[in-house]
Amino acid sequence: MQDRNALAGFRPMNRTLPILLSRARDTLLHYWRPKLTEIGFTEQQWRVMRVVAEKDRIDISSLAEATAMHMPSVTRILQVLEDIGMIERRRDPHDSRRSWVKATQKAHDLMADCLEASNDMYSEIEKSFSAEKMEQLLDLLQEFSELRSRDR
């Protein structure tokens, strides 16, 4: 039988970063899932699409970094997005190992159509969790995310 005292030094599970970050993500997706379902995108496809649409063009390695996704997942998602006409891929003429991705007009039109829903979602969240708290949370998460690069 396990000695329960061995766990005495741990934080309670409901106060650990993995659990709280997972719950925060689930809460955010609660607001976004209806729109994602409506447009036929997964959360990962939307994440990739958002980053690509923000850039004039982006290479796949930078896209994987920006979306916090593994390269094989990004590559699979890009194939789907290319098949439905949301992105275009081009080989780098100076480096055949590198590909560039850019959003099509169809993708930019979709982003424009989703802007109101995105703003509505944030407004809904800010009714219970103020805009000030949202900015603080985003700043803290950004700072926390940068710890790894500072430790290198």
Short mmCIF file of C-alpha atoms in Angstrom, two decimals:
data_model
loop_
_atom_site.label_atom_id
_atom_site.label_comp_id
_atom_site.label_asym_id
_atom_site.label_seq_id
_atom_site.Cartn_x
_atom_site.Cartn_y
_atom_site.Cartn_z
CA MET A 1 0.00 0.00 0.00
CA GLN A 2 1.21 3.46 -0.92
CA ASP A 3 2.25 5.87 1.83
CA ARG A 4 -0.07 8.89 1.56
CA ASN A 5 2.48 11.03 3.39
CA ALA A 6 4.71 10.78 0.31
CA LEU A 7 2.20 13.06 -1.46
CA ALA A 8 2.10 15.62 1.36
CA GLY A 9 4.64 17.91 -0.32
CA PHE A 10 2.80 18.14 -3.64
CA ARG A 11 0.47 20.97 -4.53
CA PRO A 12 -3.17 19.90 -4.65
CA MET A 13 -4.03 18.77 -8.20
CA ASN A 14 -6.56 21.58 -8.63
CA ARG A 15 -3.70 24.09 -8.15
CA THR A 16 -1.24 22.67 -10.69
CA LEU A 17 -0.42 24.33 -14.00
CA PRO A 18 -1.19 21.33 -16.21
CA ILE A 19 -4.69 20.98 -14.77
CA LEU A 20 -5.46 24.71 -14.71
CA LEU A 21 -4.12 25.30 -18.23
CA SER A 22 -6.15 22.36 -19.51
CA ARG A 23 -9.30 23.66 -17.82
CA ALA A 24 -8.66 27.17 -19.17
CA ARG A 25 -8.29 25.75 -22.70
CA ASP A 26 -11.51 23.77 -22.29
CA THR A 27 -13.29 26.92 -21.09
CA LEU A 28 -12.07 28.90 -24.09
CA LEU A 29 -13.11 26.15 -26.51
CA HIS A 30 -16.56 26.09 -24.91
CA TYR A 31 -17.03 29.55 -26.40
CA TRP A 32 -15.38 28.77 -29.75
CA ARG A 33 -16.64 25.25 -30.55
CA PRO A 34 -20.01 26.34 -31.98
CA LYS A 35 -18.31 28.64 -34.51
CA LEU A 36 -15.66 26.05 -35.36
CA THR A 37 -18.40 23.47 -35.93
CA GLU A 38 -20.33 25.93 -38.09
CA ILE A 39 -17.34 26.57 -40.36
CA GLY A 40 -16.23 22.92 -40.34
CA PHE A 41 -12.82 23.44 -38.76
CA THR A 42 -11.06 21.66 -35.94
CA GLU A 43 -9.39 23.77 -33.27
CA GLN A 44 -5.97 22.85 -34.71
CA GLN A 45 -7.00 23.77 -38.27
CA TRP A 46 -8.29 27.12 -37.01
CA ARG A 47 -5.06 27.76 -35.11
CA VAL A 48 -2.98 27.11 -38.24
CA MET A 49 -5.33 29.15 -40.41
CA ARG A 50 -5.23 32.13 -38.02
CA VAL A 51 -1.44 32.24 -38.00
CA VAL A 52 -1.16 31.85 -41.78
CA ALA A 53 -3.78 34.55 -42.37
CA GLU A 54 -1.88 36.98 -40.12
CA LYS A 55 1.29 36.68 -42.20
CA ASP A 56 2.04 37.64 -45.76
CA ARG A 57 3.76 34.26 -45.96
CA ILE A 58 5.33 31.91 -43.43
CA ASP A 59 7.60 28.88 -43.65
CA ILE A 60 6.37 25.63 -42.17
CA SER A 61 8.95 25.51 -39.36
CA SER A 62 7.96 28.98 -38.19
CA LEU A 63 4.30 28.01 -38.50
CA ALA A 64 4.83 24.96 -36.27
CA GLU A 65 6.56 27.18 -33.70
CA ALA A 66 3.88 29.89 -33.86
CA THR A 67 1.03 27.39 -33.43
CA ALA A 68 2.82 25.36 -30.72
CA MET A 69 2.26 22.22 -32.79
CA HIS A 70 4.51 19.44 -34.01
CA MET A 71 5.69 19.63 -37.61
CA PRO A 72 3.93 16.40 -38.75
CA SER A 73 0.60 17.71 -37.41
CA VAL A 74 1.07 21.05 -39.15
CA THR A 75 1.97 19.30 -42.40
CA ARG A 76 -1.22 17.17 -42.28
CA ILE A 77 -3.36 20.21 -41.50
CA LEU A 78 -1.77 22.19 -44.33
CA GLN A 79 -2.69 19.43 -46.76
CA VAL A 80 -6.34 19.66 -45.69
CA LEU A 81 -6.31 23.45 -45.89
CA GLU A 82 -4.69 23.31 -49.31
CA ASP A 83 -7.26 20.76 -50.52
CA ILE A 84 -10.14 23.09 -49.53
CA GLY A 85 -8.49 26.14 -51.08
CA MET A 86 -7.54 28.01 -47.91
CA ILE A 87 -3.78 28.10 -48.40
CA GLU A 88 -1.18 27.92 -51.13
CA ARG A 89 2.24 26.33 -50.69
CA ARG A 90 5.32 27.22 -52.69
CA ARG A 91 8.84 25.79 -52.59
CA ASP A 92 11.55 28.27 -51.74
CA PRO A 93 13.43 28.87 -55.00
CA HIS A 94 16.71 29.22 -53.09
CA ASP A 95 16.27 26.31 -50.66
CA SER A 96 14.34 23.28 -51.90
CA ARG A 97 13.99 21.96 -48.33
CA ARG A 98 11.88 24.98 -47.36
CA SER A 99 8.26 25.69 -48.27
CA TRP A 100 6.31 28.90 -47.86
CA VAL A 101 2.62 29.05 -47.02
CA LYS A 102 0.20 31.88 -47.63
CA ALA A 103 -3.52 32.34 -47.14
CA THR A 104 -5.78 32.55 -50.17
CA GLN A 105 -8.51 35.11 -50.67
CA LYS A 106 -10.98 32.42 -49.61
CA ALA A 107 -9.15 32.18 -46.26
CA HIS A 108 -9.11 35.94 -45.79
CA ASP A 109 -12.86 36.02 -46.54
CA LEU A 110 -13.43 33.34 -43.89
CA MET A 111 -11.37 35.30 -41.37
CA ALA A 112 -13.45 38.41 -42.08
CA ASP A 113 -16.64 36.38 -41.62
CA CYS A 114 -15.37 35.07 -38.25
CA LEU A 115 -14.24 38.44 -36.89
CA GLU A 116 -17.62 39.32 -35.41
CA ALA A 117 -17.92 35.89 -33.76
CA SER A 118 -14.42 36.27 -32.30
CA ASN A 119 -15.19 39.71 -30.90
CA ASP A 120 -18.52 38.44 -29.53
CA MET A 121 -16.76 35.53 -27.85
CA TYR A 122 -14.27 37.79 -26.12
CA SER A 123 -17.07 40.16 -25.08
CA GLU A 124 -18.99 37.23 -23.60
CA ILE A 125 -15.93 36.08 -21.64
CA GLU A 126 -15.24 39.61 -20.45
CA LYS A 127 -18.73 39.84 -18.93
CA SER A 128 -17.53 37.40 -16.26
CA PHE A 129 -13.77 37.85 -16.59
CA SER A 130 -12.95 41.50 -17.19
CA ALA A 131 -10.91 42.82 -20.12
CA GLU A 132 -8.29 43.90 -17.58
CA LYS A 133 -8.05 40.37 -16.16
CA MET A 134 -7.86 38.98 -19.70
CA GLU A 135 -4.93 41.27 -20.51
CA GLN A 136 -3.21 40.31 -17.25
CA LEU A 137 -3.73 36.62 -18.00
CA LEU A 138 -2.38 36.98 -21.53
CA ASP A 139 0.65 38.93 -20.28
CA LEU A 140 1.39 36.35 -17.58
CA LEU A 141 1.00 33.43 -19.97
CA GLN A 142 3.27 35.14 -22.50
CA GLU A 143 5.89 35.75 -19.83
CA PHE A 144 5.60 32.18 -18.58
CA SER A 145 5.90 30.82 -22.13
CA GLU A 146 9.14 32.73 -22.60
CA LEU A 147 10.81 31.08 -19.59
CA ARG A 148 12.01 28.16 -21.69
CA SER A 149 13.79 30.38 -24.21
CA ARG A 150 15.44 32.35 -21.39
CA ASP A 151 16.75 29.14 -19.81
CA ARG A 152 18.53 28.02 -22.98
#
